[in-house]
Amino acid sequence: MKRRNFIKAAAPAAVLPFMMNGFTMKAIGRSPFLDEILAGDPCSDRVFVIIQLTGGNDGLNTVIPLDQYSAYKNARSNIAVADTGTGAALKLTAATGLHPQMTGLQSLYNNGKLRVIQSVGYPTPDFSHFRSSDIWLTASDYDQVLSTGWIGRYLDNEFPGYPASYPNASMPDPLAIQIGSIVSTGLEGPTANMGMAFTDPNTFYNIVNNKTDSTTSQRAGQELAFIRKVGQQIEKFANPVKNAAAKATNKSTLYPTAKTNLLADQLKIVAQLIAGGLKTRIYLVNLGGFDTHARQVNGDASVGILSHGSLLNQLSVGITAFQDDLRLLGIQDRVMGMTFSEFGRRIKSNDSGGTDHGAAAPMFVFGTSVQPGILGANPIIPAKPTSEDNIPMQYDFRSVYASILKDWFCASETSLKKALFKDFQMLPILKGSTGVDELVNPTGVALLGNSPNPFGGSTTIRFRSGGAHLQIKIFDNTGRDIATLVDRNLPQGEHEVTFDASSLTSGNYYCRLQSGVYQEMKPMLIVK
């Protein structure tokens, strides 16, 4: 690489890795997005914590459809959570339960601090870890490859003149902090990589402190000298973070005392930094191990693989301790958190006692400001599932992003377009949020069903419009969007549309209706 091209690519890097409580910290500076947030009222002092569940979390064993328990048990008898007795699902409602290892999240739900969003995904899901993670972090369409992240797009013009004149009076603290060793794709900006990652923090400190012997005569010596200079400059970003860490002490006794819960350890740091006065608004943490193809129930201690229940316990304990800490520190009303995973798992379990890569899965949003309860219906479990059957999406993940950005951070329409490129349905996630809860449906919108069902050639779908824009899509059993039957404004009242399935194979299909925040899904069976 030519030196001028190397410098052009590397100069905007604004992430500082350093160690805190055994974790690599990376800080990203303030941007116009943060200035917009800080200027707004009442959104000027809010913090958003993102928890990534890496590997693809099995949503059906996380949020259990008790109202379809027989079909659920039939689909995954070797890994199903019990509905009664010891180890039974924890009831949230009569129809829906949580994995028995998630008692902490059940308490948060009962105390009005947890929102469950059912079947979140995107049309035509990709089952590759790497590609699907990319889609979630960049907020792209399935057939669109982006080099920027949905958060990073806010940061495009954040550091004019960086790094020589930063930090300064207008940028005293980082915008975002990621705890871990790899910079998230979600933080990539449009013109530059916003982060610097070193797997060995000692290597970074040696470079910063001039302890690495290099000269311009060595291979890549000029580039290394440049990295050293940048490192010395961005080292200054450590000061506000270190100062904040020194000002506060965690108060919750719910954190595990032993280093057995990596998520709790990360969230403990986040609570400490928020309480210490750091003005950072976005934190990213990670919990891995969710690629549960085999031994999902029992794990495999011989190779260090945790069971799915143990992972969910770490998630529940970590969030519960974090929320308790925020309460004791007096900052709980300023903080909201969200979980996501790159995809869910298949409906039917495999012969190895696990589940294979799937499509949609539930998300959790937690905090004192969330609108408590469950958004969406339990996923539909077919009576005779195949190994290809999947959970189709009820909600696009970008609707969750858009709703949080608008209702938590008071982001403008312009800001939303910069981050997500187009409009997405607004969801009722926060108290007093933009959307109206779909369970309260004053417009009379409804998906009335299809006849005949089962069918071979075509079927007639009946539905009711509220007089606004309405969309009807068909998904196959993998969650793939295969047809759009209606996508327009319709007069109020009952309507019908014909779905021609003559070119499709036998199997389970789903019809999805969406009008504003309201959505509804019904199964269809093609038999030939």
Coordinates of C-alpha atoms in Angstrom, one line a residue, residues 34-506:
L34 CA -24.4 13.2 19.6
D35 CA -24.5 16.9 19.5
E36 CA -28.0 16.6 18.1
I37 CA -28.9 14.3 20.9
L38 CA -27.4 16.5 23.6
A39 CA -29.2 19.6 22.2
G40 CA -32.6 17.9 22.4
D41 CA -34.9 17.9 25.4
P42 CA -35.8 15.6 27.1
C43 CA -33.4 13.3 25.2
S44 CA -30.1 15.0 26.1
D45 CA -28.9 12.7 28.9
R46 CA -29.9 9.2 27.6
V47 CA -27.7 6.1 27.3
F48 CA -28.3 3.1 25.0
V49 CA -26.6 -0.3 25.7
I50 CA -26.5 -2.9 22.9
I51 CA -26.0 -6.5 23.8
Q52 CA -25.1 -8.8 20.9
L53 CA -25.8 -12.5 21.3
T54 CA -23.3 -13.9 18.9
G55 CA -23.9 -17.2 17.1
G56 CA -27.7 -17.1 16.5
N57 CA -29.9 -17.4 19.5
D58 CA -32.6 -20.1 19.6
G59 CA -35.7 -17.9 20.0
L60 CA -38.2 -20.7 20.5
N61 CA -36.4 -22.0 23.6
T62 CA -35.9 -18.4 24.8
V63 CA -39.5 -17.2 24.5
I64 CA -41.8 -20.3 24.6
P65 CA -45.2 -20.4 22.8
L66 CA -47.2 -22.0 25.6
D67 CA -50.4 -21.6 23.6
Q68 CA -49.0 -24.0 21.0
Y69 CA -47.1 -26.2 23.4
S70 CA -48.2 -29.5 21.8
A71 CA -46.9 -28.4 18.3
Y72 CA -43.7 -26.9 19.9
K73 CA -43.0 -30.2 21.8
N74 CA -43.6 -32.2 18.7
A75 CA -41.2 -30.1 16.7
R76 CA -38.3 -30.4 19.2
S77 CA -39.0 -33.2 21.7
N78 CA -35.3 -33.7 22.4
I79 CA -34.7 -30.1 23.6
A80 CA -38.2 -28.7 24.5
V81 CA -38.6 -26.8 27.7
A82 CA -41.2 -28.3 29.9
D83 CA -44.5 -26.6 30.4
T84 CA -45.2 -27.9 33.9
G85 CA -43.2 -29.3 36.8
T86 CA -39.5 -28.9 37.6
G87 CA -37.7 -26.8 35.0
A88 CA -40.9 -25.5 33.5
A89 CA -41.1 -22.4 31.4
L90 CA -41.5 -19.2 33.4
K91 CA -44.9 -17.7 32.6
L92 CA -45.1 -14.1 31.3
T93 CA -48.7 -14.5 30.2
A94 CA -51.0 -17.6 29.8
A95 CA -49.8 -17.9 26.3
T96 CA -46.0 -17.1 26.6
G97 CA -43.2 -18.2 28.8
L98 CA -39.4 -17.7 29.3
H99 CA -36.7 -20.3 29.6
P100 CA -36.5 -21.5 33.2
Q101 CA -33.0 -20.1 33.6
M102 CA -34.3 -16.5 33.0
T103 CA -35.9 -15.7 36.4
G104 CA -34.2 -12.3 36.5
L105 CA -35.8 -11.3 33.2
Q106 CA -39.1 -12.6 34.4
S107 CA -38.9 -10.3 37.4
L108 CA -38.0 -7.4 35.2
Y109 CA -41.1 -8.2 33.0
N110 CA -43.3 -8.4 36.1
N111 CA -42.0 -5.1 37.3
G112 CA -42.7 -3.3 34.0
K113 CA -39.1 -3.0 32.8
L114 CA -39.0 -5.5 29.9
R115 CA -40.4 -5.4 26.4
V116 CA -40.4 -8.6 24.4
I117 CA -40.5 -8.1 20.6
Q118 CA -41.5 -11.3 18.8
S119 CA -40.1 -12.7 15.6
V120 CA -37.7 -9.9 14.6
G121 CA -35.8 -10.4 11.3
Y122 CA -35.7 -9.3 7.7
P123 CA -37.2 -10.4 4.4
T124 CA -35.3 -13.2 2.7
P125 CA -32.9 -14.1 5.6
D126 CA -29.3 -15.3 5.1
F127 CA -28.2 -18.2 7.1
S128 CA -24.5 -17.4 7.2
H129 CA -23.2 -16.0 10.5
F130 CA -21.0 -13.5 8.7
R131 CA -23.5 -12.3 6.2
S132 CA -26.4 -12.1 8.5
S133 CA -24.3 -10.3 11.2
D134 CA -23.3 -7.9 8.4
I135 CA -26.9 -7.2 7.6
W136 CA -27.9 -6.5 11.2
L137 CA -24.9 -4.3 11.8
T138 CA -25.1 -2.3 8.6
A139 CA -28.9 -2.3 8.4
S140 CA -28.8 -3.3 4.7
D141 CA -31.3 -5.2 2.6
Y142 CA -30.5 -8.9 2.1
D143 CA -29.2 -8.3 -1.4
Q144 CA -27.3 -5.1 -0.6
V145 CA -23.7 -5.0 0.6
L146 CA -22.7 -2.0 2.7
S147 CA -19.3 -1.0 4.1
T148 CA -20.8 1.2 6.8
G149 CA -22.7 0.5 10.0
W150 CA -26.1 2.0 11.0
I151 CA -24.4 3.7 14.0
G152 CA -21.3 4.6 12.1
R153 CA -23.2 6.5 9.5
Y154 CA -24.0 9.1 12.1
L155 CA -20.3 9.6 12.6
D156 CA -19.2 10.6 9.1
N157 CA -18.3 14.1 9.9
E158 CA -17.6 13.9 13.6
F159 CA -13.9 14.5 13.7
P160 CA -12.8 17.3 11.4
G161 CA -9.1 17.7 11.7
Y162 CA -8.8 14.5 13.8
P163 CA -6.6 13.4 15.4
A164 CA -4.3 16.5 15.9
S165 CA -6.8 18.7 17.7
Y166 CA -8.8 16.2 19.7
P167 CA -10.0 15.9 22.4
N168 CA -11.1 19.5 22.9
A169 CA -13.8 21.6 24.7
S170 CA -16.5 20.6 22.2
M171 CA -15.6 16.9 22.4
P172 CA -14.6 16.0 25.9
D173 CA -15.9 12.4 26.0
P174 CA -16.3 9.5 23.6
L175 CA -19.5 9.0 21.7
A176 CA -19.5 5.2 21.9
I177 CA -17.6 2.6 23.9
Q178 CA -17.3 -1.0 22.9
I179 CA -16.0 -3.5 25.4
G180 CA -14.2 -6.3 23.5
S181 CA -11.3 -6.9 21.1
I182 CA -13.0 -6.3 17.8
V183 CA -14.5 -3.1 16.5
S184 CA -18.1 -3.7 15.5
T185 CA -19.1 -3.2 11.9
G186 CA -22.0 -1.2 13.2
L187 CA -19.5 1.6 14.0
E188 CA -18.0 1.8 10.5
G189 CA -18.3 5.3 9.0
P190 CA -18.9 6.2 5.4
T191 CA -15.4 7.5 4.7
A192 CA -13.2 5.8 7.3
N193 CA -12.8 3.0 9.7
M194 CA -13.8 4.6 13.0
G195 CA -11.8 2.1 15.1
M196 CA -8.4 0.6 15.8
A197 CA -8.3 -2.9 17.2
F198 CA -5.3 -4.8 18.7
T199 CA -5.8 -8.3 20.0
D200 CA -2.9 -7.8 22.3
P201 CA -3.2 -4.6 24.3
N202 CA 0.5 -4.8 25.3
T203 CA 1.4 -4.4 21.7
F204 CA -0.7 -1.2 21.5
Y205 CA 0.9 0.3 24.6
N206 CA 4.4 -0.5 23.4
I207 CA 3.6 1.3 20.2
V208 CA 2.0 4.3 22.0
N209 CA 4.9 4.6 24.5
N210 CA 7.7 4.3 21.9
K211 CA 8.7 0.9 23.2
T212 CA 8.6 -0.8 19.8
D213 CA 11.9 -0.4 17.9
S214 CA 11.3 0.7 14.4
T215 CA 12.9 2.9 11.8
T216 CA 11.9 4.1 8.4
S217 CA 14.4 1.6 7.0
Q218 CA 12.5 -1.3 8.3
R219 CA 9.7 -2.9 6.3
A220 CA 6.6 -0.7 6.8
G221 CA 8.6 1.5 9.1
Q222 CA 7.0 4.7 7.9
E223 CA 3.5 3.2 8.4
L224 CA 4.4 2.0 11.9
A225 CA 5.8 5.4 12.8
F226 CA 2.5 6.9 11.7
I227 CA 0.5 4.4 13.8
R228 CA 2.7 5.4 16.8
K229 CA 1.9 9.0 16.2
V230 CA -1.8 8.4 15.9
G231 CA -1.7 6.1 19.0
Q232 CA 0.0 8.8 21.1
Q233 CA -2.7 11.3 20.1
I234 CA -5.7 9.1 20.7
E235 CA -4.2 8.0 24.0
K236 CA -5.7 11.3 25.2
F237 CA -9.1 9.8 24.8
A238 CA -8.4 7.5 27.7
N239 CA -8.3 10.2 30.3
P240 CA -12.1 11.0 30.5
V241 CA -12.9 7.3 30.5
K242 CA -10.3 6.5 33.2
N243 CA -11.5 9.5 35.3
A244 CA -15.1 8.4 35.1
A245 CA -14.1 4.9 36.2
A246 CA -12.3 6.3 39.2
K247 CA -15.3 8.4 40.3
A248 CA -17.9 5.6 40.8
T249 CA -18.2 2.2 42.4
N250 CA -20.7 -0.4 41.6
K251 CA -23.4 -0.9 44.2
S252 CA -25.3 -4.0 43.2
T253 CA -24.6 -7.3 45.0
L254 CA -26.3 -9.2 42.2
Y255 CA -23.2 -9.4 40.1
P256 CA -21.5 -12.8 40.2
T257 CA -18.4 -12.6 42.5
A258 CA -16.4 -15.1 40.4
K259 CA -15.4 -14.4 36.8
T260 CA -18.1 -16.8 35.5
N261 CA -20.3 -14.3 33.6
L262 CA -18.5 -12.3 31.0
L263 CA -21.6 -10.3 30.1
A264 CA -22.2 -9.3 33.8
D265 CA -18.5 -8.3 33.9
Q266 CA -18.9 -6.1 30.9
L267 CA -22.2 -4.5 32.0
K268 CA -20.6 -3.8 35.4
I269 CA -18.0 -1.6 33.7
V270 CA -20.7 0.1 31.7
A271 CA -22.7 1.0 34.9
Q272 CA -19.5 2.3 36.5
L273 CA -18.7 4.6 33.6
I274 CA -22.2 6.0 33.3
A275 CA -22.3 6.6 37.1
G276 CA -18.8 8.2 36.9
G277 CA -20.2 11.0 34.7
L278 CA -19.0 9.9 31.3
K279 CA -21.2 11.5 28.6
T280 CA -20.9 8.5 26.3
R281 CA -24.3 7.6 24.9
I282 CA -23.9 4.2 23.2
Y283 CA -22.2 1.1 24.7
L284 CA -21.7 -2.2 22.9
V285 CA -21.1 -5.5 24.7
N286 CA -21.2 -9.1 23.6
L287 CA -22.1 -12.6 24.8
G288 CA -21.0 -15.5 22.5
G289 CA -21.7 -19.2 22.2
F290 CA -25.2 -19.3 20.8
D291 CA -24.3 -21.4 17.7
T292 CA -26.1 -24.4 19.3
H293 CA -26.0 -27.1 16.6
A294 CA -25.5 -29.9 19.1
R295 CA -25.9 -30.7 22.8
Q296 CA -28.0 -27.5 23.2
V297 CA -29.5 -28.7 26.4
N298 CA -26.5 -30.3 28.1
G299 CA -23.5 -28.4 26.5
D300 CA -20.1 -30.1 26.2
A301 CA -17.9 -29.2 29.2
S302 CA -15.0 -31.2 27.6
V303 CA -14.6 -28.5 25.0
G304 CA -15.9 -25.6 27.0
I305 CA -19.3 -25.4 25.2
L306 CA -22.1 -24.0 27.5
S307 CA -25.6 -25.2 27.3
H308 CA -28.2 -22.8 25.8
G309 CA -29.8 -22.6 29.3
S310 CA -26.5 -21.5 30.8
L311 CA -26.0 -18.8 28.2
L312 CA -29.6 -17.5 28.8
N313 CA -28.8 -17.6 32.6
Q314 CA -25.7 -15.4 32.0
L315 CA -27.9 -13.0 29.9
S316 CA -30.6 -12.8 32.5
V317 CA -28.2 -12.5 35.5
G318 CA -26.1 -9.9 33.7
I319 CA -29.1 -7.7 32.7
T320 CA -30.7 -8.1 36.1
A321 CA -27.6 -7.1 38.0
F322 CA -27.0 -4.2 35.6
Q323 CA -30.5 -2.9 36.1
D324 CA -30.2 -3.2 39.9
D325 CA -26.9 -1.4 39.8
L326 CA -28.4 1.5 37.7
R327 CA -31.2 1.8 40.3
L328 CA -28.8 1.9 43.3
L329 CA -26.6 4.4 41.5
G330 CA -29.6 6.6 40.8
I331 CA -29.3 6.5 37.0
Q332 CA -31.8 3.9 35.9
D333 CA -34.1 6.3 34.1
R334 CA -31.3 7.4 31.8
V335 CA -30.4 4.0 30.5
M336 CA -32.1 1.6 28.1
G337 CA -30.8 -1.6 26.7
M338 CA -31.4 -4.0 23.8
T339 CA -30.4 -7.5 22.8
F340 CA -30.0 -8.9 19.3
S341 CA -28.6 -11.9 17.5
E342 CA -27.8 -12.4 13.9
F343 CA -30.6 -14.9 13.4
G344 CA -32.7 -17.4 15.3
R345 CA -32.8 -21.2 14.8
R346 CA -35.0 -23.7 12.9
I347 CA -38.4 -24.7 14.3
K348 CA -37.5 -28.4 14.2
S349 CA -34.5 -29.6 16.3
N350 CA -31.9 -31.9 14.7
D351 CA -30.7 -35.4 15.7
S352 CA -27.7 -34.0 17.5
G353 CA -29.8 -32.4 20.2
G354 CA -29.4 -28.9 18.8
T355 CA -30.9 -26.5 16.2
D356 CA -29.6 -25.3 12.9
H357 CA -29.4 -21.7 11.5
G358 CA -32.8 -20.1 11.2
A359 CA -34.5 -16.8 10.6
A360 CA -36.4 -14.5 13.0
A361 CA -36.1 -14.5 16.8
P362 CA -37.3 -12.4 19.7
M363 CA -35.5 -9.3 21.0
F364 CA -35.5 -7.9 24.5
V365 CA -35.6 -4.1 25.3
F366 CA -35.2 -3.3 28.9
G367 CA -35.2 -0.3 31.2
T368 CA -37.6 1.9 33.2
S369 CA -38.8 3.7 30.1
V370 CA -39.9 0.8 28.0
Q371 CA -43.5 0.0 27.4
P372 CA -43.8 -3.3 29.2
G373 CA -45.3 -6.4 27.7
I374 CA -45.0 -8.4 24.5
L375 CA -45.1 -6.9 21.1
G376 CA -46.4 -9.3 18.5
A377 CA -47.9 -12.8 18.5
N378 CA -46.2 -16.1 19.3
P379 CA -44.7 -17.6 16.2
I380 CA -46.8 -20.1 14.4
I381 CA -45.6 -23.7 14.8
P382 CA -46.7 -26.0 12.0
A383 CA -48.2 -29.4 13.0
K384 CA -45.8 -31.3 10.8
P385 CA -42.6 -29.2 10.6
T386 CA -39.7 -30.1 8.3
S387 CA -36.1 -29.5 8.8
E388 CA -36.4 -26.4 6.6
D389 CA -39.2 -24.7 8.5
N390 CA -38.4 -21.4 10.0
I391 CA -39.9 -18.5 11.9
P392 CA -40.8 -15.8 9.5
M393 CA -40.4 -12.2 10.6
Q394 CA -43.2 -10.2 12.1
Y395 CA -41.1 -7.1 12.5
D396 CA -38.1 -5.8 10.5
F397 CA -35.1 -5.2 12.8
R398 CA -34.7 -1.8 11.2
S399 CA -38.1 -0.8 12.6
V400 CA -36.7 -1.5 16.1
Y401 CA -33.6 0.7 15.3
A402 CA -35.7 3.5 13.8
S403 CA -38.1 3.5 16.8
I404 CA -35.3 3.6 19.3
L405 CA -33.4 6.3 17.5
K406 CA -36.6 8.5 17.2
D407 CA -38.2 7.9 20.5
W408 CA -35.1 7.5 22.8
F409 CA -32.7 9.8 21.1
C410 CA -35.2 12.1 19.5
A411 CA -33.4 11.7 16.1
S412 CA -34.8 13.8 13.3
E413 CA -36.2 12.4 10.1
T414 CA -33.0 13.5 8.4
S415 CA -30.9 11.6 10.9
L416 CA -33.1 8.5 10.5
K417 CA -32.6 8.6 6.7
K418 CA -28.8 8.9 7.1
A419 CA -28.7 5.8 9.3
L420 CA -31.3 3.6 7.7
F421 CA -31.8 5.1 4.2
K422 CA -35.6 4.6 4.1
D423 CA -38.7 4.7 6.2
F424 CA -39.6 1.8 8.4
Q425 CA -42.7 1.1 10.5
M426 CA -42.5 2.7 13.9
L427 CA -43.1 0.4 16.8
P428 CA -44.4 1.0 20.3
I429 CA -41.3 0.2 22.3
L430 CA -41.0 3.1 24.8
K431 CA -43.7 4.6 27.0
G432 CA -45.4 7.5 25.1
S433 CA -43.7 6.3 21.9
T434 CA -44.6 7.2 18.3
G435 CA -46.5 4.0 17.5
V436 CA -49.8 2.9 18.9
D437 CA -49.8 -0.6 20.5
E438 CA -50.9 -3.1 17.8
L439 CA -53.0 -4.9 20.4
V440 CA -55.3 -1.9 20.5
N441 CA -56.5 -1.8 16.9
P442 CA -59.2 0.9 16.5
T443 CA -59.0 0.9 12.7
G444 CA -60.4 -2.6 12.4
V445 CA -57.5 -3.9 10.2
A446 CA -57.5 -7.6 10.1
L447 CA -56.2 -10.6 8.2
L448 CA -59.4 -12.8 7.9
G449 CA -57.8 -15.9 6.4
N450 CA -57.7 -17.7 3.1
S451 CA -59.9 -20.2 1.3
P452 CA -59.3 -22.9 0.4
N453 CA -56.6 -23.9 2.9
P454 CA -54.9 -26.3 2.2
F455 CA -54.8 -25.5 -1.5
G456 CA -52.9 -26.6 -4.6
G457 CA -53.3 -23.9 -7.3
S458 CA -54.6 -20.7 -5.9
T459 CA -56.4 -19.4 -2.8
T460 CA -58.4 -16.2 -1.9
I461 CA -57.1 -14.1 0.9
R462 CA -59.7 -12.0 2.8
F463 CA -58.7 -9.0 4.8
R464 CA -60.0 -5.8 6.3
S465 CA -58.5 -2.3 5.7
G466 CA -58.7 0.7 7.9
G467 CA -58.5 3.1 5.0
A468 CA -54.7 3.6 5.1
H469 CA -51.7 2.0 3.4
L470 CA -51.8 -1.7 3.6
Q471 CA -49.3 -4.4 2.6
I472 CA -49.8 -8.2 2.2
K473 CA -46.7 -10.4 1.6
I474 CA -46.2 -14.2 1.3
F475 CA -43.3 -15.9 3.0
D476 CA -42.2 -19.5 2.4
N477 CA -41.1 -21.9 5.1
T478 CA -37.5 -20.6 5.2
G479 CA -38.7 -17.1 5.9
R480 CA -38.0 -15.9 2.4
D481 CA -40.2 -13.1 1.0
I482 CA -41.7 -14.6 -2.2
A483 CA -44.6 -12.4 -3.2
T484 CA -46.2 -9.0 -2.5
L485 CA -49.9 -9.2 -3.2
V486 CA -50.9 -5.7 -1.9
D487 CA -48.8 -2.6 -1.3
R488 CA -51.1 0.5 -1.6
N489 CA -53.8 2.6 0.1
L490 CA -57.1 0.9 0.2
P491 CA -60.5 2.2 1.2
Q492 CA -61.9 1.2 4.6
G493 CA -63.7 -2.1 4.6
E494 CA -63.4 -5.8 3.6
H495 CA -61.3 -6.8 0.6
E496 CA -59.9 -9.9 -1.0
V497 CA -56.9 -10.9 -3.2
T498 CA -56.0 -14.1 -5.1
F499 CA -52.7 -15.8 -4.5
D500 CA -51.5 -18.0 -7.4
A501 CA -49.3 -20.7 -6.1
S502 CA -49.2 -22.9 -9.2
S503 CA -45.4 -22.5 -9.5
L504 CA -44.7 -23.3 -5.9
T505 CA -43.9 -26.6 -4.2
S506 CA -45.8 -28.2 -1.4

